[in-house]
Short mmCIF file of C-alpha atoms in Angstrom, two decimals:
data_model
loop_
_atom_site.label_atom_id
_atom_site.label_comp_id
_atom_site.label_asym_id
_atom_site.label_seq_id
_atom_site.Cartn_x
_atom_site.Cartn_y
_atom_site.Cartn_z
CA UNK G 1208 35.48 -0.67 -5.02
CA UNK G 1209 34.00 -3.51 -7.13
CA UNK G 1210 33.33 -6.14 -4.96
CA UNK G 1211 33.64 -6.55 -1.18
CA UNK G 1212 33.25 -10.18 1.83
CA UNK G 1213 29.65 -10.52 2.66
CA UNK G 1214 31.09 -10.20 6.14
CA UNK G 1215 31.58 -6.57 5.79
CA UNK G 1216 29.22 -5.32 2.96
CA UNK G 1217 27.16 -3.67 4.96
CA UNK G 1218 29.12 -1.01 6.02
CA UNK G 1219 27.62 1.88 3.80
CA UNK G 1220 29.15 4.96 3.71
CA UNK G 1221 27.89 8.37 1.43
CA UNK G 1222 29.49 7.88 -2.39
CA UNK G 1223 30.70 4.49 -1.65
CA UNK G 1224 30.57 1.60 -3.82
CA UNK G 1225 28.98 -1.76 -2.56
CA UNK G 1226 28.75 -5.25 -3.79
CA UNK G 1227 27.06 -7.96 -1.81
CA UNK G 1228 27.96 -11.19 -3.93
CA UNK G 1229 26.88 -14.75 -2.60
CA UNK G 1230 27.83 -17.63 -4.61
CA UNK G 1231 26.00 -21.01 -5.29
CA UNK G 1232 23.14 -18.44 -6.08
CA UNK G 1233 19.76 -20.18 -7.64
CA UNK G 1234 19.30 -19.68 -11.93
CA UNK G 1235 20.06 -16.44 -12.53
CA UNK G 1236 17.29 -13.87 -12.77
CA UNK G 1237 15.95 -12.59 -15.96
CA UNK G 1238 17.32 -8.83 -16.78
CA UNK G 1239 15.15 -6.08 -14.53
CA UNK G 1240 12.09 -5.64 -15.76
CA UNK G 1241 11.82 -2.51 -18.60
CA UNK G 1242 8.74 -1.30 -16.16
CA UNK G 1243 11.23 -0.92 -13.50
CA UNK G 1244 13.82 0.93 -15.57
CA UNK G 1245 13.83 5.20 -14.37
CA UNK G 1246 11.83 6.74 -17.47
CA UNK G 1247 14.98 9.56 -16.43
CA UNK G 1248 17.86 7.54 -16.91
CA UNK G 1249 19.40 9.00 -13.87
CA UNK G 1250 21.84 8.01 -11.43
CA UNK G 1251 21.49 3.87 -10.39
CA UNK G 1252 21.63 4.25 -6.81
CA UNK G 1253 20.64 0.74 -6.19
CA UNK G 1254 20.35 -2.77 -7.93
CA UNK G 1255 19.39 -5.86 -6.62
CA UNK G 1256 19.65 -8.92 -8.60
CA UNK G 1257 18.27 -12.97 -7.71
CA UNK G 1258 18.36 -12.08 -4.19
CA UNK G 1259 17.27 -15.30 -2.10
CA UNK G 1260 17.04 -15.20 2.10
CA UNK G 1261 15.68 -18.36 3.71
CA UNK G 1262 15.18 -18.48 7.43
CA UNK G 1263 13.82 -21.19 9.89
CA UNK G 1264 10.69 -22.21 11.55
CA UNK G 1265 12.26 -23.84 14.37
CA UNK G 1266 14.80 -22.12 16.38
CA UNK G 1267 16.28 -24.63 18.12
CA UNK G 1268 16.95 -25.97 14.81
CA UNK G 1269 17.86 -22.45 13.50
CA UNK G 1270 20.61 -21.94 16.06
CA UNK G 1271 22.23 -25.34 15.11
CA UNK G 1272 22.45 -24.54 11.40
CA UNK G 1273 23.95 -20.99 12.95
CA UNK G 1274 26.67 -22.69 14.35
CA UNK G 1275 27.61 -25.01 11.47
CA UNK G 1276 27.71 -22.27 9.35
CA UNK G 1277 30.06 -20.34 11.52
CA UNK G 1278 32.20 -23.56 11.82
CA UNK G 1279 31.88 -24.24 7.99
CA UNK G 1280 33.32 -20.38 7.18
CA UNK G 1281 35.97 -20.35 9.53
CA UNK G 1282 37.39 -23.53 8.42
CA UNK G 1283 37.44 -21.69 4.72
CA UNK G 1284 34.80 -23.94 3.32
CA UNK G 1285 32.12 -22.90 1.00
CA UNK G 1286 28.28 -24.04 2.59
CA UNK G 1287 25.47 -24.58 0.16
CA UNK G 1288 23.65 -21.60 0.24
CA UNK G 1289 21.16 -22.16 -2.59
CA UNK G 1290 19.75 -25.24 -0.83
CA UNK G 1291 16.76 -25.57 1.67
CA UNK G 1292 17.52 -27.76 4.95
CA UNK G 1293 15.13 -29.21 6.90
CA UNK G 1294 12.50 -26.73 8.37
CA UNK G 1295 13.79 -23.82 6.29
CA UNK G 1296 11.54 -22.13 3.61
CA UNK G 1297 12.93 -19.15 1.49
CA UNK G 1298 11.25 -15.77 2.17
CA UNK G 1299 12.77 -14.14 -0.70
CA UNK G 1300 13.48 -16.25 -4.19
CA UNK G 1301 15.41 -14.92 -7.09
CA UNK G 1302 14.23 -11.04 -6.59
CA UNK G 1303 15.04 -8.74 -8.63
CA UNK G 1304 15.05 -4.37 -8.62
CA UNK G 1305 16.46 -1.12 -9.51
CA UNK G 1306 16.38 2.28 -8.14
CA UNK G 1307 17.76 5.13 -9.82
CA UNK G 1308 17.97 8.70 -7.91
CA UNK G 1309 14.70 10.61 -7.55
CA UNK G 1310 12.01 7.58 -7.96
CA UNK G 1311 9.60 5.73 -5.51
CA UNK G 1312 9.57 2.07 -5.77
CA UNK G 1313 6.44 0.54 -4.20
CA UNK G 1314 6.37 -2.88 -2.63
CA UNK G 1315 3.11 -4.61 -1.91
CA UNK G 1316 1.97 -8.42 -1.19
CA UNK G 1317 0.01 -10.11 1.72
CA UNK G 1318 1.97 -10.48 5.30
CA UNK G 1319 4.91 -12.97 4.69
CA UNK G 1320 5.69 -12.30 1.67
CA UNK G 1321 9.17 -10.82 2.23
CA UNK G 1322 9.11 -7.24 1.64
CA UNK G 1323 10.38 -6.11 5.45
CA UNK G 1324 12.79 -8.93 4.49
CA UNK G 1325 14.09 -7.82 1.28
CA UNK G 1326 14.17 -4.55 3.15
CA UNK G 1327 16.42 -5.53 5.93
CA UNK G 1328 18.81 -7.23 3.37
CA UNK G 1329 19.34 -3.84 1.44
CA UNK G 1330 19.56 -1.78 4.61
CA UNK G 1331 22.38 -4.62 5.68
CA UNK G 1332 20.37 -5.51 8.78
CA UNK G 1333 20.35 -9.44 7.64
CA UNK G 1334 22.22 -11.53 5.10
CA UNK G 1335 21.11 -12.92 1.90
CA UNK G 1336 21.57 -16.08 0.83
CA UNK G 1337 22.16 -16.04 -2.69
CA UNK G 1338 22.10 -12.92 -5.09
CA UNK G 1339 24.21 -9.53 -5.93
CA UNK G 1340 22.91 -6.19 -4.06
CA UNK G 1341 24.91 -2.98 -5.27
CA UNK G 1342 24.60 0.11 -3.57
CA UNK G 1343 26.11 3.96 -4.15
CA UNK G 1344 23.89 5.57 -2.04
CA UNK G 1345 23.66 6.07 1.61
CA UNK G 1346 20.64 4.53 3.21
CA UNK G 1347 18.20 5.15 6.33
CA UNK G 1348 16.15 2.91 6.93
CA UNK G 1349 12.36 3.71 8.11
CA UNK G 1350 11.68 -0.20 9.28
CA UNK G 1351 10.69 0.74 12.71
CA UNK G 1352 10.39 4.10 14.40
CA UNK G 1353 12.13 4.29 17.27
CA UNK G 1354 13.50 1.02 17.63
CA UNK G 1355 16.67 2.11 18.15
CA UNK G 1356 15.70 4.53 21.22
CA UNK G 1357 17.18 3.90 24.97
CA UNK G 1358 14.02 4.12 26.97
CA UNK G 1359 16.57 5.54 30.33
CA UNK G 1360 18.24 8.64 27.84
CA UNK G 1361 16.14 11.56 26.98
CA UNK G 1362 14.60 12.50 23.21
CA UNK G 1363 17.99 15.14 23.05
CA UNK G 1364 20.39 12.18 23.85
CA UNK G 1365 18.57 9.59 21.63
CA UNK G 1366 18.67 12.51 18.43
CA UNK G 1367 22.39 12.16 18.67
CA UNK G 1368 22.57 8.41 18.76
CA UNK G 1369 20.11 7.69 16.38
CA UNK G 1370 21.59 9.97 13.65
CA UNK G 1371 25.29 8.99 14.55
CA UNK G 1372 24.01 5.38 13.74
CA UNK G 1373 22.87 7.11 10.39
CA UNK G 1374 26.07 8.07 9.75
CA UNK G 1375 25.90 12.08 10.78
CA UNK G 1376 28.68 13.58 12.62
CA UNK G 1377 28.04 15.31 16.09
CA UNK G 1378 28.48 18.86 14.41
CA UNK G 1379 26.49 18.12 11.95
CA UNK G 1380 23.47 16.74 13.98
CA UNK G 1381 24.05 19.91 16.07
CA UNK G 1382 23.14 22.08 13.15
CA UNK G 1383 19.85 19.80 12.34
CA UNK G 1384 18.44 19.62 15.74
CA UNK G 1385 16.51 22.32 15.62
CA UNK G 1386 14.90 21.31 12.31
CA UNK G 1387 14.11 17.99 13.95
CA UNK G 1388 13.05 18.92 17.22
CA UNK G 1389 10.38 21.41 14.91
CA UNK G 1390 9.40 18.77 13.00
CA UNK G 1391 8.48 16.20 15.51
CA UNK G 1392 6.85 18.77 17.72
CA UNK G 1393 7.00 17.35 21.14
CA UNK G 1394 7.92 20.39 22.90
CA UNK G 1395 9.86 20.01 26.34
CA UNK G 1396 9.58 16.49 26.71
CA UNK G 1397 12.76 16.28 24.47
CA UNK G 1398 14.70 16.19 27.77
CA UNK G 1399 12.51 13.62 29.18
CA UNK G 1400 13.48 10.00 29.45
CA UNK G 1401 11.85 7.96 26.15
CA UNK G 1402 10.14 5.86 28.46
CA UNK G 1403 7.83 8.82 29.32
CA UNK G 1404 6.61 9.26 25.80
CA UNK G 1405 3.49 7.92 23.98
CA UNK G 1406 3.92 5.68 21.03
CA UNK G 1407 3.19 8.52 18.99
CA UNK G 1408 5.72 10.83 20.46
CA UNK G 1409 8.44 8.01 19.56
CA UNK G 1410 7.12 7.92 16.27
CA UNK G 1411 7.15 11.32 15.52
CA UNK G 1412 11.11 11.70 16.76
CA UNK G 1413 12.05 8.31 14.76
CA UNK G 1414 10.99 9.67 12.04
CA UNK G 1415 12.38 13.00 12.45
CA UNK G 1416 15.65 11.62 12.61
CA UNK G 1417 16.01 9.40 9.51
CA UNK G 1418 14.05 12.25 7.01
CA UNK G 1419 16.78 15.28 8.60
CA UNK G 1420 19.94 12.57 7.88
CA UNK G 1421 19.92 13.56 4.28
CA UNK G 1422 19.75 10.13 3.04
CA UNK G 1423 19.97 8.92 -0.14
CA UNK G 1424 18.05 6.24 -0.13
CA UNK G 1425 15.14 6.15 2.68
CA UNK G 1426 13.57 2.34 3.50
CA UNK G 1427 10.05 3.34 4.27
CA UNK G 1428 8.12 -0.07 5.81
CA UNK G 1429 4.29 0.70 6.81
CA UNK G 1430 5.44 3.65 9.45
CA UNK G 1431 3.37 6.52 7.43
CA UNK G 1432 0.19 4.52 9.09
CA UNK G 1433 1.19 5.96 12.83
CA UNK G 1434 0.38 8.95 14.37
CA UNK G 1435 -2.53 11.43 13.57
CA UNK G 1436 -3.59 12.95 10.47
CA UNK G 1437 -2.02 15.78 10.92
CA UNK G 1438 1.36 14.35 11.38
CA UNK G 1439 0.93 11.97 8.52
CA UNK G 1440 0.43 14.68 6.05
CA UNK G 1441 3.16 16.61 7.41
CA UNK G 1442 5.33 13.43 6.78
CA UNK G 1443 4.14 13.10 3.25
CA UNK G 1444 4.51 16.95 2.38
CA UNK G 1445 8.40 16.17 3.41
CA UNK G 1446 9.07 13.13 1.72
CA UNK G 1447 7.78 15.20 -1.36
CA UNK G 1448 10.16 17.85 -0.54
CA UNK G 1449 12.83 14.77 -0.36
CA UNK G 1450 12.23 13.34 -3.48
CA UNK G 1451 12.27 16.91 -5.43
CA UNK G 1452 15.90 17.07 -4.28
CA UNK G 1453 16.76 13.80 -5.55
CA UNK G 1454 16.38 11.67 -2.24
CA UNK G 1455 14.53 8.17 -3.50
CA UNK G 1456 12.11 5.35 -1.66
CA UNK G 1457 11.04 2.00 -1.19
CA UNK G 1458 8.02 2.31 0.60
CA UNK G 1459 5.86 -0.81 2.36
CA UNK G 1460 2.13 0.00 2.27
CA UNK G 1461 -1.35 -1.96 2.56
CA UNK G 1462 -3.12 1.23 0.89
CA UNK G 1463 -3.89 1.61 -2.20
CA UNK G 1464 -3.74 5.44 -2.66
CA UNK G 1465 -0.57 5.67 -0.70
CA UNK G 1466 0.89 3.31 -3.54
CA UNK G 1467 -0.75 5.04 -6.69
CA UNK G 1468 0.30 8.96 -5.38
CA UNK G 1469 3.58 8.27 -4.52
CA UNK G 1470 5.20 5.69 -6.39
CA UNK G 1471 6.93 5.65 -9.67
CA UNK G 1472 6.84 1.62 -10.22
CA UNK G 1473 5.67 -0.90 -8.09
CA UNK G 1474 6.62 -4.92 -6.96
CA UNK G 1475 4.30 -7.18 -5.84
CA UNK G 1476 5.29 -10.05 -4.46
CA UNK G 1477 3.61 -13.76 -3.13
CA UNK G 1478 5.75 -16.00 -0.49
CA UNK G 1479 8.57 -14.45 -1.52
CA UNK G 1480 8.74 -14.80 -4.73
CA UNK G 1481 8.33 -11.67 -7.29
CA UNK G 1482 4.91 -12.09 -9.15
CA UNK G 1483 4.37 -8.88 -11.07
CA UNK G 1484 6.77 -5.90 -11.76
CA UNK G 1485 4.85 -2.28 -13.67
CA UNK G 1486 3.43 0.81 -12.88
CA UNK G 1487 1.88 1.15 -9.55
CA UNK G 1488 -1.69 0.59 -11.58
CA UNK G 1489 -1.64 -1.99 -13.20
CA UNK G 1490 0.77 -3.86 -9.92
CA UNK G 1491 -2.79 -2.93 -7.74
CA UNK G 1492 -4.88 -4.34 -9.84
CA UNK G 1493 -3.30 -7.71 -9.76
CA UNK G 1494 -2.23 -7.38 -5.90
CA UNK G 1495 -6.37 -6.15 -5.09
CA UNK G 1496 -7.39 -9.65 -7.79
CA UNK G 1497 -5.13 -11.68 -6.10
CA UNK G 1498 -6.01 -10.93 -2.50
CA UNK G 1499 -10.20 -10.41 -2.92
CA UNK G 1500 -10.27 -13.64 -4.31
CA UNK G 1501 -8.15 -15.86 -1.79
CA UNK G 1502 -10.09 -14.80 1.55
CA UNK G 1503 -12.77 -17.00 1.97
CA UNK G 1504 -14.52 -14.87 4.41
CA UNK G 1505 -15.22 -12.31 1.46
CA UNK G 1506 -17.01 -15.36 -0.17
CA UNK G 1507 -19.99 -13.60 1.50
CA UNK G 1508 -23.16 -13.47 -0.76
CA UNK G 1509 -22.00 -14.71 -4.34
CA UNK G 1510 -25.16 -12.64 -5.93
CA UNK G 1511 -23.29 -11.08 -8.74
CA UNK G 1512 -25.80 -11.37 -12.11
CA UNK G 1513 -27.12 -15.10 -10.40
CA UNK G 1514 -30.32 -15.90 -9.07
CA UNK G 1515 -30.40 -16.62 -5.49
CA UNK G 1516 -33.20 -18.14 -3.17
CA UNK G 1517 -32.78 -16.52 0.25
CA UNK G 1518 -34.68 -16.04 2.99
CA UNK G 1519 -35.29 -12.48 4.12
CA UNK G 1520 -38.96 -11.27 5.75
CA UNK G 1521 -41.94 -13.06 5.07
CA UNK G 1522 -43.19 -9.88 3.09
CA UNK G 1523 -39.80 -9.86 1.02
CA UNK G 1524 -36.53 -11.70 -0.18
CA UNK G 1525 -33.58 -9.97 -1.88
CA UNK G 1526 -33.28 -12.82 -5.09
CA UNK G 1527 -30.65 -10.81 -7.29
CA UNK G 1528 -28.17 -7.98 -7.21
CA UNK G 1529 -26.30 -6.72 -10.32
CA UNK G 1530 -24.90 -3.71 -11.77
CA UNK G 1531 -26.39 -2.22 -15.16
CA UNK G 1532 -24.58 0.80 -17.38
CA UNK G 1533 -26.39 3.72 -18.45
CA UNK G 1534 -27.70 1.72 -21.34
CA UNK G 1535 -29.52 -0.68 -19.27
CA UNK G 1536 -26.52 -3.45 -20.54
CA UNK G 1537 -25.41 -5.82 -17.44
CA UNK G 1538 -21.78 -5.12 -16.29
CA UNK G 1539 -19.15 -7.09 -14.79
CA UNK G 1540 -17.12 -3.65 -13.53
CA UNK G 1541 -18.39 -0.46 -12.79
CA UNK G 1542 -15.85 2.31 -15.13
CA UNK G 1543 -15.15 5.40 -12.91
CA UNK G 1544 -16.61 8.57 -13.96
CA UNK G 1545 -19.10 6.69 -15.82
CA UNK G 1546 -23.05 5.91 -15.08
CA UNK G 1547 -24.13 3.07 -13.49
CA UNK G 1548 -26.96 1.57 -11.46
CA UNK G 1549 -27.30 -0.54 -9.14
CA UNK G 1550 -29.96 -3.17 -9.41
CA UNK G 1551 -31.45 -5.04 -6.22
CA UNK G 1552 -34.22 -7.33 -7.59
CA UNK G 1553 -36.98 -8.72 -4.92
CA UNK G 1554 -39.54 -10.69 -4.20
CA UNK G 1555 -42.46 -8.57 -2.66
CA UNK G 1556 -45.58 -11.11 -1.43
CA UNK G 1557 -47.95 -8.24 -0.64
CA UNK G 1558 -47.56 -4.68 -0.91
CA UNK G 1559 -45.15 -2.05 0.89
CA UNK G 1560 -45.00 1.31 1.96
CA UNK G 1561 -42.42 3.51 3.25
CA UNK G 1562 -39.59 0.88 1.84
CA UNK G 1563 -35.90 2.54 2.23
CA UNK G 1564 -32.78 1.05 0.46
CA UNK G 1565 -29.29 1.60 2.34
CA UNK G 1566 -26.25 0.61 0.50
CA UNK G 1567 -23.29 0.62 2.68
CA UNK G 1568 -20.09 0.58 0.51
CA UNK G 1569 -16.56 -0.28 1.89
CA UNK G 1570 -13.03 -0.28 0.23
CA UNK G 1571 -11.81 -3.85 0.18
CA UNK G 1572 -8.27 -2.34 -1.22
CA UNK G 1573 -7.97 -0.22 1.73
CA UNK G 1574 -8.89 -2.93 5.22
CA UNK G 1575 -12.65 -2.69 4.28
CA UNK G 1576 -12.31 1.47 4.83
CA UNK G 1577 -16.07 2.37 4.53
CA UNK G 1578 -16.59 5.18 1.90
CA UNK G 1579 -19.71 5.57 1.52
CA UNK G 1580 -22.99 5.35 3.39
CA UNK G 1581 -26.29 5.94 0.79
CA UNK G 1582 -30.09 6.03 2.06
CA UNK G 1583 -33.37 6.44 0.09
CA UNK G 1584 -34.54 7.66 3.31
CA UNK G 1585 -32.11 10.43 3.84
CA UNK G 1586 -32.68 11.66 0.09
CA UNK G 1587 -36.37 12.18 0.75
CA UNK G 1588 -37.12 8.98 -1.74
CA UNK G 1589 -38.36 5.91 0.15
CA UNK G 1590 -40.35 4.04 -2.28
CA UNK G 1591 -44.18 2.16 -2.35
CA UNK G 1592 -43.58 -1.48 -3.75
CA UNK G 1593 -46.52 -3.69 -4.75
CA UNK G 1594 -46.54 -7.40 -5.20
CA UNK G 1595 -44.61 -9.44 -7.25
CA UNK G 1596 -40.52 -8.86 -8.72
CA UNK G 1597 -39.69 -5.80 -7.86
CA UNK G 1598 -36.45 -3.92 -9.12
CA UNK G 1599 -35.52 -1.34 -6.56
CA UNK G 1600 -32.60 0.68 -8.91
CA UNK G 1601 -29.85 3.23 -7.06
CA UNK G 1602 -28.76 5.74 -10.04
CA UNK G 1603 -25.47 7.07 -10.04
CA UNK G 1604 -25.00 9.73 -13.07
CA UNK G 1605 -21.51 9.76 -12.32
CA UNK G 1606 -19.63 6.84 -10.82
CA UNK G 1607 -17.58 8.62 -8.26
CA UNK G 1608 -15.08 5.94 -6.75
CA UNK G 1609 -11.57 5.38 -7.85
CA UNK G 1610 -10.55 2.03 -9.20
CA UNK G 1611 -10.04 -0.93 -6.93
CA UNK G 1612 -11.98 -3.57 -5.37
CA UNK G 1613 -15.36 -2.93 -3.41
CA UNK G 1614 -18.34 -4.45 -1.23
CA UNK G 1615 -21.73 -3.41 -0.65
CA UNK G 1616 -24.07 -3.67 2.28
CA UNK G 1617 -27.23 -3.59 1.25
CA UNK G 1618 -30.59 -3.02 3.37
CA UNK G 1619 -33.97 -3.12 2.43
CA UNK G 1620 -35.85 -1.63 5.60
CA UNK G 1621 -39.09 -0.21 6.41
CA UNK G 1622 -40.09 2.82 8.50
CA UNK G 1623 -36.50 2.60 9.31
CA UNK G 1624 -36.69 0.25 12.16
CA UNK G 1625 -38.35 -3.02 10.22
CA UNK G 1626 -35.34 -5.11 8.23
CA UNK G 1627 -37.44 -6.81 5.25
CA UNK G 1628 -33.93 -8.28 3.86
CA UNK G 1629 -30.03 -7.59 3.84
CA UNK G 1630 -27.11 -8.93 1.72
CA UNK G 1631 -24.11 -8.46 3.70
CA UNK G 1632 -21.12 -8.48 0.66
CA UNK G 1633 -21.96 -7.94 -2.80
CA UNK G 1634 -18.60 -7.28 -4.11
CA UNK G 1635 -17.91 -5.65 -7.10
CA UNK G 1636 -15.05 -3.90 -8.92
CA UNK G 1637 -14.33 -0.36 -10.56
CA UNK G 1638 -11.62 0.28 -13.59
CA UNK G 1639 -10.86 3.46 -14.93
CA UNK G 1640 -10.68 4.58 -18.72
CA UNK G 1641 -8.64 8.00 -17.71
CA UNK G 1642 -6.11 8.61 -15.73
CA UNK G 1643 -7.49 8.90 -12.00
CA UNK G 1644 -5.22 7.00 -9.66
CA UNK G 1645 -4.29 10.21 -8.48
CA UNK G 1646 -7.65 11.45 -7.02
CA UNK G 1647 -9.54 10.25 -4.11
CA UNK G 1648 -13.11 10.57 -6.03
CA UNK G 1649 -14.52 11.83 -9.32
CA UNK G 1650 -15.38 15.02 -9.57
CA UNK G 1651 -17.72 15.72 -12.88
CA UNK G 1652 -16.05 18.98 -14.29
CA UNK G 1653 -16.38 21.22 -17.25
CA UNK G 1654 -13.15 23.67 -18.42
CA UNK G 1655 -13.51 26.86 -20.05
CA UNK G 1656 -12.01 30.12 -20.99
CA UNK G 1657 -13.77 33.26 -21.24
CA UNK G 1658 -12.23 36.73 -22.61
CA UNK G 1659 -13.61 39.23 -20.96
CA UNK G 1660 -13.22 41.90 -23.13
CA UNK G 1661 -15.62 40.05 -25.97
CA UNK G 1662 -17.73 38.41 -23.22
CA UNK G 1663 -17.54 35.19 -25.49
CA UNK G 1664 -15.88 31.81 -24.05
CA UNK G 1665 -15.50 28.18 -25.22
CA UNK G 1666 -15.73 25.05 -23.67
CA UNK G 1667 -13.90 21.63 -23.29
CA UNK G 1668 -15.75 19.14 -21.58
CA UNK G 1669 -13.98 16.27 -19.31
#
């Protein structure tokens, strides 16, 4: 099958051919990206080309344009799909993918800026506008756990009508239920009503239910941030298992690590519209750019390498905070794995005893996660200042923190109930020379290999 109505090209079926084609689509869009191209060359399971969906704001206004639309396809006519109305805005423009069998496609961008839309389009939940989507795959889509449940029919019942809607016959479910019911782990409440279950329980069978349909393509939006921690690694160790047998993903995440792990390639798009397509690296480093710098409420304490006048204690002021390289030469980004100090200058009006620094550092890339927590105090260091500039220095010999986007708290207390001064945000960022998108931290590390017959060994340092 080459090309199918938009009325019915979303009925997917395993091996089947699909293409969604709406005319009066906007310029076309430029050829996929070479990023976004499978370094494997395998099978295309899915392309998407210029897609466009506009919805909008008002619905009284949105049922009216329903209606004529209805009226306008019945009577054979062709409507003007590529134009905005009155109170409509696009929330996809002219997007573009591929997805070949075996790779993770990441999707980031702010809220709004289509990517559960452009989901729901390729999962054939909504219709686009404009644009081509071809599919060969058979698709489950992860958009919402559970949504799909009858609170009145038990977890057994709800297995078998969730996976029938996934396309699974009854035998076949029979044969999987077992697997499921392991998986999601909730015991002999699977003949309970739904109703009676937490959120987490219904997360933990929705999810179940689309990994065990042997999918082809699985629409992951945001749902690996539910349940405990044990339950989300158990859902990563499978989706692993998935993609080693060829299974592929879009997944939806706000985290940063979730995005550099997992995914192949990455997309990150702006109100709609597709601003950057590459590795899931350099796609971060834009998205994390992009989104540190438009929220004004991280416009905290602009103190990076500029002197400020503020008003701390009347024994001290915090007047400058910067970052210095082993060298002692300023820096505008800390490097991972590298050393780096942190440089609070002050100004002390008489002298101090018993002064402790705490830097409080928090992981703008991953909802302001804190990561670490650092105390002169704790380390047995608190520090004697006398009178005048003072440069209290924090030393790190090895930068542990993976790239991304940062912001400090910093304290200057003392006896470790008197606050002399604190900057609430100095934000800074750390890029990586090596590749370490994979790890959580840094670890310094030496490698060798020693033959124990000749007791001699040799080394390669990292």
């Amino acid at each position: 099958m080459d090309r199918v109505p938009v009325g019915d090209a979303f009925r997917y079926r395993t091996g089947e051919f699909l293409m969604i084609t709406v005319t009066e689509s906007p310029q076309q869009a430029p050829g996929t990206p070479e990023a976004l191209q499978s370094p494997r060359k395998s099978e295309l399971l899915l392309s998407v080309d210029g897609l466009s969906k506009k919805f909008c704001r008002s619905l009284k206004r949105s049922l009216f344009y329903g209606l004529r639309d209805i009226a306008t396809e019945s009577l054979g006519r062709k409507r003007k799909s590529g134009e905005l109305r009155t109170g409509e805005f696009w929330a996809l423009k002219n997007v573009s993918l591929t997805l070949h069998r075996g790779e993770s496609l990441g999707l980031v961008g702010p809220n709004g800026a289509g990517k559960s839309t452009l989901l729901r389009v390729i999962s054939g939940l909504i219709k686009p506008d404009t644009g081509v989507v071809r599919v060969r795959a058979q698709v489950a889509p992860l958009i919402a756990l559970g949504a799909g449940f009858s609170p009145v029919l038990t977890g057994r019942e709800n297995i078998y009508v969730n996976m029938s809607i996934l396309g699974l016959a009854k035998k076949t479910i029979a044969e999987r239920f077992a697997e499921v019911l392991d998986f999601a782990e909730i015991g002999d409440a699977i003949d309970a009503p739904v109703q009676t279950y937490s959120s987490g329980m219904v997360a933990r069978l929705g999810f179940a239910c689309a990994v065990f349909a042997n999918a082809d393509i699985l629409l992951i939006d945001e749902v690996l941030a539910v349940g405990d921690m044990k339950f989300r690694m158990k859902c990563y160790r499978r989706l692993a298992r998935l993609r080693e047998e060829g299974t592929s993903f879009i997944l939806v995440s706000h985290n940063a690590q979730t995005i550099l792990s997992v995914c192949d390639s990455a997309l990150y798009l702006s109100a709609g519209e597709l601003v950057l397509a590459d590795e899931p690296r350099a796609v971060m480093s834009r998205y994390e750019a992009d989104l540190l710098y438009s929220k004004p409420s991280l416009e905290v304490e602009p103190l990076r390498g500029q002197n400020e006048t503020r008003s701390g204690s009347e024994e001290l002021n915090v007047t400058r905070v910067y970052v210095k390289d082993g060298h002692g030469n300023p820096l505008e980004s800390l490097v991972t794995g590298e050393t780096a100090t942190l440089c609070v200058v002050s100004k002390v009006r008489k002298e101090l005893k018993d002064v402790d620094m705490i830097v409080a550092i928090s992981n703008l890339s991953s909802d302001g996660e804190r990561v670490l927590h650092l105390s002169s105090q704790y380390d047995a260091q608190t520090m004697n200042l006398n009178a005048g500039e003072v440069e209290i220095q924090l030393r790190l010999p090895h930068c542990g923190l993976m790239p991304g986007w940062y912001s400090a708290k910093i304290a200057i207390t003392q006896n470790s109930i008197r606050v002399l001064d604190v900057v609430e945000s100095f934000r800074f960022r750390i890029s990586s020379e090596q590749n370490a998108e994979n790890n959580m931290f840094y670890q310094p590390r030496t490698w060798q290999a020693v033959n124990l017959q000749q007791e001699s060994k040799w080394d390669v340092s990292s």
